mmCIF file of C-alpha atoms in Angstrom:
data_model
loop_
_atom_site.group_PDB
_atom_site.id
_atom_site.type_symbol
_atom_site.label_atom_id
_atom_site.label_comp_id
_atom_site.label_asym_id
_atom_site.label_seq_id
_atom_site.Cartn_x
_atom_site.Cartn_y
_atom_site.Cartn_z
ATOM 1 C CA MET L 1 -80.953 -12.849 -43.324
ATOM 2 C CA SER L 2 -80.791 -9.835 -40.899
ATOM 3 C CA THR L 3 -81.293 -6.359 -41.910
ATOM 4 C CA GLU L 4 -80.280 -5.346 -38.301
ATOM 5 C CA ARG L 5 -77.419 -2.425 -39.247
ATOM 6 C CA GLN L 6 -73.313 -3.651 -37.179
ATOM 7 C CA TYR L 7 -71.788 -0.841 -35.956
ATOM 8 C CA ALA L 8 -67.630 -1.254 -35.050
ATOM 9 C CA LEU L 9 -68.896 -0.284 -31.373
ATOM 10 C CA GLY L 10 -72.026 -1.588 -30.385
ATOM 11 C CA ALA L 11 -70.826 -4.572 -27.864
ATOM 12 C CA LEU L 12 -70.034 -1.328 -25.718
ATOM 13 C CA PHE L 13 -73.309 0.179 -26.408
ATOM 14 C CA GLY L 14 -75.223 1.181 -22.939
ATOM 15 C CA PRO L 15 -73.638 2.644 -19.597
ATOM 16 C CA ALA L 16 -69.960 2.960 -19.202
ATOM 17 C CA LYS L 17 -67.890 -0.126 -20.302
ATOM 18 C CA PHE L 18 -64.504 1.254 -20.514
ATOM 19 C CA ASP L 19 -62.853 4.370 -19.272
ATOM 20 C CA ILE L 20 -61.942 6.984 -22.288
ATOM 21 C CA GLY L 21 -58.258 8.365 -20.333
ATOM 22 C CA GLN L 22 -56.519 4.738 -21.652
ATOM 23 C CA PHE L 23 -56.873 5.950 -24.951
ATOM 24 C CA THR L 24 -56.914 9.687 -25.423
ATOM 25 C CA PRO L 25 -54.278 10.813 -22.698
ATOM 26 C CA TYR L 26 -54.757 14.265 -22.402
ATOM 27 C CA ALA L 27 -58.944 13.123 -21.470
ATOM 28 C CA GLY L 28 -57.560 10.690 -18.400
ATOM 29 C CA ARG L 29 -55.649 14.355 -16.914
ATOM 30 C CA LEU L 30 -59.393 15.931 -17.272
ATOM 31 C CA ARG L 31 -60.802 12.915 -15.866
ATOM 32 C CA MET L 32 -64.034 12.597 -18.014
ATOM 33 C CA ARG L 33 -65.501 9.664 -17.590
ATOM 34 C CA VAL L 34 -67.325 7.535 -20.211
ATOM 35 C CA VAL L 35 -71.734 7.708 -18.914
ATOM 36 C CA GLU L 36 -73.650 5.823 -21.950
ATOM 37 C CA VAL L 37 -72.790 5.247 -25.661
ATOM 38 C CA GLY L 38 -75.456 3.665 -28.197
ATOM 39 C CA PRO L 39 -75.390 4.081 -32.033
ATOM 40 C CA GLY L 40 -74.586 7.219 -33.448
ATOM 41 C CA PHE L 41 -74.240 8.748 -29.405
ATOM 42 C CA ALA L 42 -72.511 9.407 -26.643
ATOM 43 C CA THR L 43 -72.416 11.005 -23.199
ATOM 44 C CA LEU L 44 -69.382 12.226 -21.862
ATOM 45 C CA ALA L 45 -69.184 13.774 -18.117
ATOM 46 C CA LEU L 46 -66.446 15.792 -16.987
ATOM 47 C CA PRO L 47 -65.748 17.455 -12.964
ATOM 48 C CA TYR L 48 -66.026 19.707 -11.832
ATOM 49 C CA ASP L 49 -62.197 20.918 -10.563
ATOM 50 C CA GLU L 50 -60.429 24.543 -9.580
ATOM 51 C CA GLU L 51 -57.890 23.351 -12.049
ATOM 52 C CA LEU L 52 -60.195 23.537 -14.363
ATOM 53 C CA VAL L 53 -61.411 27.217 -13.293
ATOM 54 C CA GLY L 54 -60.814 30.055 -15.678
ATOM 55 C CA ASP L 55 -62.354 32.975 -14.092
ATOM 56 C CA PRO L 56 -61.728 32.996 -10.917
ATOM 57 C CA GLN L 57 -63.884 35.865 -9.140
ATOM 58 C CA ARG L 58 -67.661 33.295 -10.546
ATOM 59 C CA LYS L 59 -65.638 30.379 -10.278
ATOM 60 C CA VAL L 60 -66.480 29.079 -14.025
ATOM 61 C CA VAL L 61 -65.320 26.223 -15.336
ATOM 62 C CA PHE L 62 -63.075 27.884 -18.687
ATOM 63 C CA GLY L 63 -64.712 27.615 -21.982
ATOM 64 C CA GLY L 64 -61.831 25.652 -23.508
ATOM 65 C CA ALA L 65 -62.486 22.185 -20.838
ATOM 66 C CA VAL L 66 -65.845 22.734 -21.690
ATOM 67 C CA THR L 67 -64.889 22.626 -25.419
ATOM 68 C CA ALA L 68 -62.737 19.187 -24.647
ATOM 69 C CA LEU L 69 -64.864 17.844 -23.550
ATOM 70 C CA ILE L 70 -68.078 18.434 -26.676
ATOM 71 C CA ASP L 71 -65.190 17.557 -28.622
ATOM 72 C CA GLN L 72 -64.293 14.012 -27.381
ATOM 73 C CA ALA L 73 -67.650 13.165 -26.845
ATOM 74 C CA SER L 74 -67.835 14.081 -30.551
ATOM 75 C CA GLY L 75 -65.546 11.722 -31.495
ATOM 76 C CA ILE L 76 -67.134 8.902 -29.394
ATOM 77 C CA ALA L 77 -70.637 9.659 -31.247
ATOM 78 C CA VAL L 78 -68.694 9.353 -34.928
ATOM 79 C CA ALA L 79 -66.974 5.908 -33.791
ATOM 80 C CA CYS L 80 -70.434 4.448 -32.511
ATOM 81 C CA ALA L 81 -71.452 5.065 -35.576
ATOM 82 C CA MET L 82 -69.751 3.287 -37.532
ATOM 83 C CA ASP L 83 -69.889 -0.452 -39.169
ATOM 84 C CA GLU L 84 -66.095 -0.641 -39.020
ATOM 85 C CA LEU L 85 -63.628 1.968 -37.464
ATOM 86 C CA LEU L 86 -61.659 4.621 -39.613
ATOM 87 C CA ALA L 87 -59.080 7.357 -37.606
ATOM 88 C CA ILE L 88 -61.216 10.994 -36.778
ATOM 89 C CA ALA L 89 -60.007 14.516 -37.134
ATOM 90 C CA THR L 90 -61.740 17.524 -36.142
ATOM 91 C CA ILE L 91 -62.586 20.061 -38.447
ATOM 92 C CA ASP L 92 -64.685 22.579 -37.182
ATOM 93 C CA LEU L 93 -66.242 22.997 -34.064
ATOM 94 C CA ARG L 94 -68.469 25.917 -32.716
ATOM 95 C CA VAL L 95 -69.722 26.540 -29.407
ATOM 96 C CA ASP L 96 -72.072 29.136 -28.459
ATOM 97 C CA TYR L 97 -72.609 29.648 -25.130
ATOM 98 C CA LEU L 98 -75.768 30.174 -23.888
ATOM 99 C CA ARG L 99 -74.746 31.639 -19.711
ATOM 100 C CA ALA L 100 -71.431 30.279 -17.397
ATOM 101 C CA ALA L 101 -71.952 26.224 -15.893
ATOM 102 C CA GLU L 102 -72.705 26.775 -12.965
ATOM 103 C CA PRO L 103 -69.434 26.345 -9.766
ATOM 104 C CA GLY L 104 -68.862 22.842 -8.339
ATOM 105 C CA ARG L 105 -71.306 20.907 -10.517
ATOM 106 C CA GLU L 106 -70.493 17.721 -12.668
ATOM 107 C CA ILE L 107 -70.234 18.986 -17.025
ATOM 108 C CA VAL L 108 -71.660 16.454 -18.842
ATOM 109 C CA ALA L 109 -71.944 16.485 -22.598
ATOM 110 C CA ARG L 110 -74.107 14.655 -25.482
ATOM 111 C CA ALA L 111 -73.564 14.105 -28.796
ATOM 112 C CA ASP L 112 -74.943 12.994 -31.292
ATOM 113 C CA CYS L 113 -73.927 12.373 -34.722
ATOM 114 C CA TYR L 114 -76.483 12.798 -37.354
ATOM 115 C CA LYS L 115 -74.800 12.394 -40.263
ATOM 116 C CA LEU L 116 -72.122 9.185 -40.990
ATOM 117 C CA GLY L 117 -70.543 10.253 -44.914
ATOM 118 C CA HIS L 118 -67.882 7.942 -46.735
ATOM 119 C CA ASN L 119 -65.101 11.079 -45.868
ATOM 120 C CA VAL L 120 -67.185 13.385 -42.751
ATOM 121 C CA ALA L 121 -69.339 13.009 -40.123
ATOM 122 C CA PHE L 122 -71.929 15.877 -38.446
ATOM 123 C CA VAL L 123 -72.517 16.280 -35.288
ATOM 124 C CA ARG L 124 -74.797 18.316 -32.779
ATOM 125 C CA ALA L 125 -74.271 18.132 -28.846
ATOM 126 C CA THR L 126 -75.091 19.777 -26.133
ATOM 127 C CA ALA L 127 -73.662 20.849 -22.334
ATOM 128 C CA TRP L 128 -75.195 20.886 -19.092
ATOM 129 C CA ASP L 129 -74.851 21.261 -15.539
ATOM 130 C CA ALA L 130 -77.897 20.258 -13.739
ATOM 131 C CA ASP L 131 -80.353 19.768 -16.383
ATOM 132 C CA GLU L 132 -80.106 18.147 -19.382
ATOM 133 C CA HIS L 133 -83.217 20.133 -20.934
ATOM 134 C CA ASP L 134 -81.268 23.852 -19.730
ATOM 135 C CA PRO L 135 -77.908 23.819 -21.245
ATOM 136 C CA PHE L 136 -75.423 26.348 -21.297
ATOM 137 C CA ALA L 137 -73.839 25.327 -24.588
ATOM 138 C CA SER L 138 -74.447 23.828 -27.623
ATOM 139 C CA CYS L 139 -72.717 23.024 -30.582
ATOM 140 C CA LEU L 140 -72.709 21.863 -34.134
ATOM 141 C CA GLY L 141 -69.470 20.049 -35.700
ATOM 142 C CA THR L 142 -67.452 18.592 -38.958
ATOM 143 C CA PHE L 143 -65.137 15.720 -38.543
ATOM 144 C CA MET L 144 -62.872 14.145 -40.843
ATOM 145 C CA VAL L 145 -63.730 9.726 -41.844
ATOM 146 C CA GLY L 146 -60.618 7.810 -42.351
ATOM 147 C CA ALA L 147 -58.546 11.005 -41.244
ATOM 148 C CA ASN L 148 -55.108 8.964 -41.312
ATOM 149 C CA SER L 149 -54.024 5.715 -41.775
ATOM 150 C CA GLY L 150 -53.331 4.929 -38.515
ATOM 151 C CA GLY L 151 -56.569 3.673 -37.500
ATOM 152 C CA SER L 152 -58.689 4.687 -34.384
ATOM 153 C CA PRO L 153 -57.650 5.541 -31.143
ATOM 154 C CA PHE L 154 -60.819 4.396 -30.089
ATOM 155 C CA GLY L 155 -60.134 0.552 -31.534
ATOM 156 C CA GLY L 156 -58.251 -0.209 -28.276
ATOM 157 C CA VAL L 157 -62.192 -0.039 -26.374
ATOM 158 C CA LYS L 158 -62.354 -3.243 -27.936
ATOM 159 C CA SER L 159 -60.333 -4.682 -26.077
ATOM 160 C CA ALA L 160 -60.754 -2.576 -23.316
ATOM 161 C CA ARG L 161 -60.316 -3.722 -19.702
ATOM 162 C CA PRO L 162 -63.746 -3.740 -18.187
ATOM 163 C CA LYS L 163 -64.512 -0.240 -16.239
ATOM 164 C CA PRO L 164 -63.701 -0.977 -12.413
#
């Protein structure tokens, strides 16, 4: 008898095998891409774009775009912790900015779901530009599990067309 845990998105674990923009249009609009997913974690990237600059003098990306990246990574991390996909909704997301992101660089965020309860999931995340060990933002998030009966937007991920 196998005691290995089964995950709803387990077949997708590893380097990106799907385009997140297929399932969450705003992520596609911002050109977010999945870097890697695994048991309870997700790493996403956001390419630098002049349209995302919030401080034109310093060319720093708007904090809302960074928060959107972290929120998206966190939601996928929660989905990657589930044995059955359920709808997820953000309850609370606290982002602490440790410094400004370096202009011109792609931004990467990794989120880890460290506790998945029946109704609530808890996530830690960081975002960096050049060096994973020198993050410019850290985050704690709380997510409602089974937020609605409409199902998870990630439900289509399992049958998604392969990433080109």
